[in-house]
Amino acid sequence: QVQLVQSGAEVKKPGASVKVSCKASGYKFTNYGITWVRQAPGQGLEWMGWISPYTDNTNFAQKFQGRVTMTTDTSTNTAYMELRSLTSDDTAMYYCAREMAVTGTDYWGQGTLVTVSS
Amino acid sequence: DIQMTQSPSSLSASVGDRVTITCRASLYISNYLTWFQQKPGKAPKSLIYAASSLQSGVPSRFSGSGSGTDFTLTISSLQPEDSATYYCQQYNSYPLTFGGGTKVEIK
C-alpha cells in the first residue's frame, strides 16, 4: 500500500533552518510528484511547492522562493524539504503528499510539526 | 494566482441530512479540482479528484460535480464520522491553491 512517512517533530530557534524528510513506499517513486503543504495552528492549508523525483523540476509558491529547497533521493525513495531563516510564523504542521497531474494530490504523509521558538 | 472561495465556512446539520459545500475558482480550471476531508490532528484525506471522481475506498455518499469555475461537494446522507473540515484545491496551474475550508458539525 502507498505510504509516505515523515520525519519527527522539530523545535528550532528563529533564524535557523529545518529539513523534513518524507519516505515513500508502495509505488514507483519517480512516477509521481511530491508536493509540500503546511498548516499553521488552527489555520487552513497552504501549498508550498512541488518537485518531480523523475526530473528534479521544482515549482514553489512565491512567498517561499529563495527560502525553500526541495530535493529527492531516488535511491531511498525519499523527498526532502528544507526551509531557512525560520521565524515564529513558520510554526506549523508540514505535510508531504503524492501528486499526479491528472489525479491531483492523493496520499499524504502523517505530518511533521515544526515549532519555531526562542 | 487562482483564488478558491468556499462556502459556507461552517455548517451544522443532522445525521441523515443532505449537505452541500460549494467552491468557486477565480479563473477557469476545467475539472482540475480535488476535495479533501481533514479531521482534527490528522492529515487531509482525498475524497474526490477531477471534480467528480471518487477516490478508492471513499463512501458513495460523497459526490462532486462542476466544471470551469463552480464546483460542489455533496454528502447525500450525513453520518457522525463525517464531522470534519472540508477543503477544495485547484490543480489546474501552479501555484496550487486551496479554499479556506468548511467545518461540518453534527447537530
Short mmCIF file of C-alpha atoms in Angstrom, two decimals:
data_model
loop_
_atom_site.label_atom_id
_atom_site.label_comp_id
_atom_site.label_asym_id
_atom_site.label_seq_id
_atom_site.Cartn_x
_atom_site.Cartn_y
_atom_site.Cartn_z
CA GLN A 1 0.00 0.00 0.00
CA VAL A 2 1.08 3.56 -0.65
CA GLN A 3 2.73 5.17 2.37
CA LEU A 4 4.52 8.44 2.98
CA VAL A 5 6.35 8.50 6.30
CA GLN A 6 7.74 11.80 7.52
CA SER A 7 10.49 12.60 9.98
CA GLY A 8 9.76 13.58 13.56
CA ALA A 9 8.86 16.85 15.20
CA GLU A 10 11.43 19.64 15.29
CA VAL A 11 11.98 22.63 17.56
CA LYS A 12 14.09 25.39 16.07
CA LYS A 13 15.24 28.84 17.06
CA PRO A 14 14.44 31.89 14.93
CA GLY A 15 16.90 32.23 12.07
CA ALA A 16 17.65 28.51 11.94
CA SER A 17 16.83 26.03 9.18
CA VAL A 18 14.81 22.83 9.24
CA LYS A 19 14.92 19.84 6.91
CA VAL A 20 11.95 17.49 6.81
CA SER A 21 12.08 14.10 5.13
CA CYS A 22 9.32 12.08 3.50
CA LYS A 23 9.98 8.42 2.69
CA ALA A 24 7.70 6.90 0.07
CA SER A 25 6.80 3.25 -0.37
CA GLY A 26 4.24 1.12 -2.17
CA TYR A 27 4.54 2.77 -5.59
CA LYS A 28 7.13 3.75 -8.20
CA PHE A 29 8.62 6.89 -6.69
CA THR A 30 9.60 8.50 -9.98
CA ASN A 31 6.09 8.22 -11.45
CA TYR A 32 4.59 10.84 -9.16
CA GLY A 33 5.48 14.31 -7.94
CA ILE A 34 5.82 15.24 -4.29
CA THR A 35 4.02 18.32 -3.06
CA TRP A 36 4.60 20.06 0.28
CA VAL A 37 1.79 21.73 2.20
CA ARG A 38 1.84 23.39 5.59
CA GLN A 39 -0.84 24.24 8.11
CA ALA A 40 -0.32 26.78 10.89
CA PRO A 41 -2.14 26.06 14.16
CA GLY A 42 -5.89 26.49 13.69
CA GLN A 43 -5.46 27.65 10.10
CA GLY A 44 -6.08 26.31 6.61
CA LEU A 45 -3.83 24.51 4.17
CA GLU A 46 -1.04 26.36 2.36
CA TRP A 47 0.73 24.93 -0.68
CA MET A 48 4.50 25.42 -0.54
CA GLY A 49 5.79 23.75 -3.66
CA TRP A 50 6.32 20.64 -5.74
CA ILE A 51 9.15 18.51 -7.02
CA SER A 52 9.36 15.82 -9.64
CA PRO A 53 11.57 12.93 -8.48
CA TYR A 54 11.96 11.97 -12.16
CA THR A 55 13.30 15.29 -13.48
CA ASP A 56 14.12 17.22 -10.28
CA ASN A 57 12.00 20.04 -11.66
CA THR A 58 10.52 22.20 -8.94
CA ASN A 59 7.81 24.82 -8.58
CA PHE A 60 7.48 26.95 -5.46
CA ALA A 61 4.90 29.33 -4.07
CA GLN A 62 6.25 32.84 -4.44
CA LYS A 63 6.29 33.52 -0.71
CA PHE A 64 8.81 30.71 -0.20
CA GLN A 65 11.04 31.44 -3.20
CA GLY A 66 14.65 31.80 -2.09
CA ARG A 67 13.97 30.33 1.33
CA VAL A 68 12.96 26.76 0.48
CA THR A 69 14.78 23.87 -1.15
CA MET A 70 13.12 20.65 -2.25
CA THR A 71 15.13 17.61 -3.21
CA THR A 72 14.66 13.89 -3.72
CA ASP A 73 16.86 10.81 -3.36
CA THR A 74 15.65 8.14 -5.75
CA SER A 75 18.00 5.54 -4.23
CA THR A 76 16.00 5.69 -0.98
CA ASN A 77 12.65 6.96 -2.34
CA THR A 78 12.86 9.94 -0.02
CA ALA A 79 11.89 13.56 -0.57
CA TYR A 80 13.25 16.44 1.48
CA MET A 81 12.06 19.96 2.18
CA GLU A 82 14.43 22.47 3.75
CA LEU A 83 13.16 25.84 4.97
CA ARG A 84 15.67 28.50 6.02
CA SER A 85 15.61 31.73 8.05
CA LEU A 86 12.78 30.47 10.23
CA THR A 87 10.52 32.84 12.15
CA SER A 88 7.66 32.17 14.55
CA ASP A 89 5.30 32.44 11.56
CA ASP A 90 6.79 29.20 10.25
CA THR A 91 5.46 27.25 13.22
CA ALA A 92 3.18 24.74 11.54
CA MET A 93 2.49 21.15 10.63
CA TYR A 94 4.31 20.32 7.40
CA TYR A 95 2.91 17.64 5.10
CA CYS A 96 4.27 15.89 2.05
CA ALA A 97 1.85 14.34 -0.41
CA ARG A 98 1.95 12.41 -3.64
CA GLU A 99 0.78 14.27 -6.71
CA MET A 100 -0.01 13.49 -10.34
CA ALA A 101 -1.15 15.95 -12.99
CA VAL A 102 -4.43 14.17 -13.77
CA THR A 103 -5.49 12.92 -10.35
CA GLY A 104 -4.10 15.68 -8.16
CA THR A 105 -2.86 15.09 -4.63
CA ASP A 106 -3.91 11.75 -3.21
CA TYR A 107 -1.79 10.16 -0.45
CA TRP A 108 -0.41 12.27 2.40
CA GLY A 109 2.29 11.83 4.98
CA GLN A 110 1.37 11.98 8.66
CA GLY A 111 2.80 15.46 9.06
CA THR A 112 5.83 16.91 10.83
CA LEU A 113 5.33 19.58 13.47
CA VAL A 114 7.91 22.33 13.27
CA THR A 115 7.95 24.75 16.18
CA VAL A 116 10.00 27.92 15.98
CA SER A 117 10.61 29.46 19.35
CA SER A 118 13.39 31.33 21.10
CA ASP B 1 -2.77 33.08 -8.58
CA ILE B 2 -6.16 31.38 -8.76
CA GLN B 3 -8.28 32.16 -5.72
CA MET B 4 -10.58 29.45 -4.39
CA THR B 5 -13.61 30.61 -2.44
CA GLN B 6 -15.51 28.07 -0.38
CA SER B 7 -18.91 28.48 1.22
CA PRO B 8 -20.19 28.22 3.79
CA SER B 9 -17.24 28.47 6.19
CA SER B 10 -19.13 26.29 8.64
CA LEU B 11 -22.40 24.42 8.90
CA SER B 12 -24.29 22.30 11.37
CA ALA B 13 -26.55 19.51 10.16
CA SER B 14 -28.28 16.42 11.47
CA VAL B 15 -27.45 12.82 10.77
CA GLY B 16 -29.13 11.83 7.52
CA ASP B 17 -29.22 15.36 6.11
CA ARG B 18 -28.02 16.19 2.62
CA VAL B 19 -25.10 18.61 2.84
CA THR B 20 -23.71 20.75 0.03
CA ILE B 21 -20.46 22.71 0.01
CA THR B 22 -19.52 24.99 -2.84
CA CYS B 23 -16.18 26.11 -4.19
CA ARG B 24 -15.64 28.85 -6.75
CA ALA B 25 -12.43 29.45 -8.67
CA SER B 26 -11.40 32.96 -9.70
CA LEU B 27 -10.32 31.64 -13.12
CA TYR B 28 -11.27 28.73 -15.34
CA ILE B 29 -9.77 25.46 -14.02
CA SER B 30 -11.58 22.88 -16.18
CA ASN B 31 -12.15 19.90 -13.86
CA TYR B 32 -8.79 20.07 -12.05
CA LEU B 33 -10.28 20.14 -8.59
CA THR B 34 -9.84 17.93 -5.55
CA TRP B 35 -11.90 17.77 -2.36
CA PHE B 36 -10.21 16.83 0.91
CA GLN B 37 -11.56 15.89 4.32
CA GLN B 38 -9.50 16.70 7.40
CA LYS B 39 -10.26 15.58 10.92
CA PRO B 40 -8.59 17.22 13.94
CA GLY B 41 -4.98 16.15 14.38
CA LYS B 42 -4.97 14.17 11.14
CA ALA B 43 -3.60 14.66 7.66
CA PRO B 44 -6.05 15.59 4.92
CA LYS B 45 -7.66 12.73 3.02
CA SER B 46 -8.54 12.95 -0.64
CA LEU B 47 -12.23 12.28 -1.32
CA ILE B 48 -12.81 13.44 -4.90
CA TYR B 49 -10.41 14.19 -7.75
CA ALA B 50 -11.02 15.59 -11.22
CA ALA B 51 -14.07 17.34 -9.73
CA SER B 52 -16.30 14.27 -9.73
CA SER B 53 -14.21 11.08 -9.49
CA LEU B 54 -14.45 9.24 -6.18
CA GLN B 55 -11.17 8.16 -4.64
CA SER B 56 -10.91 4.43 -3.97
CA GLY B 57 -12.40 3.47 -0.62
CA VAL B 58 -14.42 6.66 -0.16
CA PRO B 59 -18.09 6.05 0.70
CA SER B 60 -20.51 6.61 -2.14
CA ARG B 61 -22.49 9.18 -0.12
CA PHE B 62 -19.77 11.63 -1.16
CA SER B 63 -20.03 13.10 -4.64
CA GLY B 64 -18.58 16.01 -6.55
CA SER B 65 -19.78 18.00 -9.51
CA GLY B 66 -18.94 21.05 -11.55
CA SER B 67 -16.52 22.26 -14.14
CA GLY B 68 -14.95 25.54 -15.14
CA THR B 69 -15.24 27.78 -12.09
CA ASP B 70 -18.08 26.40 -9.95
CA PHE B 71 -17.91 23.16 -8.02
CA THR B 72 -19.92 21.32 -5.41
CA LEU B 73 -19.24 18.61 -2.85
CA THR B 74 -22.34 16.79 -1.68
CA ILE B 75 -22.77 14.40 1.21
CA SER B 76 -26.05 12.66 0.44
CA SER B 77 -26.76 11.39 3.96
CA LEU B 78 -24.59 12.89 6.67
CA GLN B 79 -23.04 10.42 9.11
CA PRO B 80 -21.44 11.12 12.52
CA GLU B 81 -17.99 10.24 11.17
CA ASP B 82 -18.33 13.00 8.54
CA SER B 83 -17.72 15.67 11.17
CA ALA B 84 -14.59 17.34 9.77
CA THR B 85 -13.26 20.29 7.81
CA TYR B 86 -13.50 20.04 4.04
CA TYR B 87 -11.18 21.80 1.60
CA CYS B 88 -11.21 22.20 -2.15
CA GLN B 89 -7.96 22.60 -4.12
CA GLN B 90 -7.35 23.51 -7.71
CA TYR B 91 -4.52 21.78 -9.54
CA ASN B 92 -5.02 23.35 -12.94
CA SER B 93 -1.98 25.59 -12.58
CA TYR B 94 0.79 26.49 -10.17
CA PRO B 95 0.71 27.71 -7.50
CA LEU B 96 -1.84 25.16 -6.37
CA THR B 97 -4.37 26.86 -4.14
CA PHE B 98 -6.85 25.76 -1.50
CA GLY B 99 -10.20 27.04 -0.45
CA GLY B 100 -10.50 28.36 3.08
CA GLY B 101 -12.28 25.28 4.37
CA THR B 102 -15.78 24.36 5.54
CA LYS B 103 -16.22 22.99 9.02
CA VAL B 104 -19.06 20.47 9.19
CA GLU B 105 -20.55 19.76 12.59
CA ILE B 106 -23.21 17.26 13.57
CA LYS B 107 -26.23 18.64 15.46
#
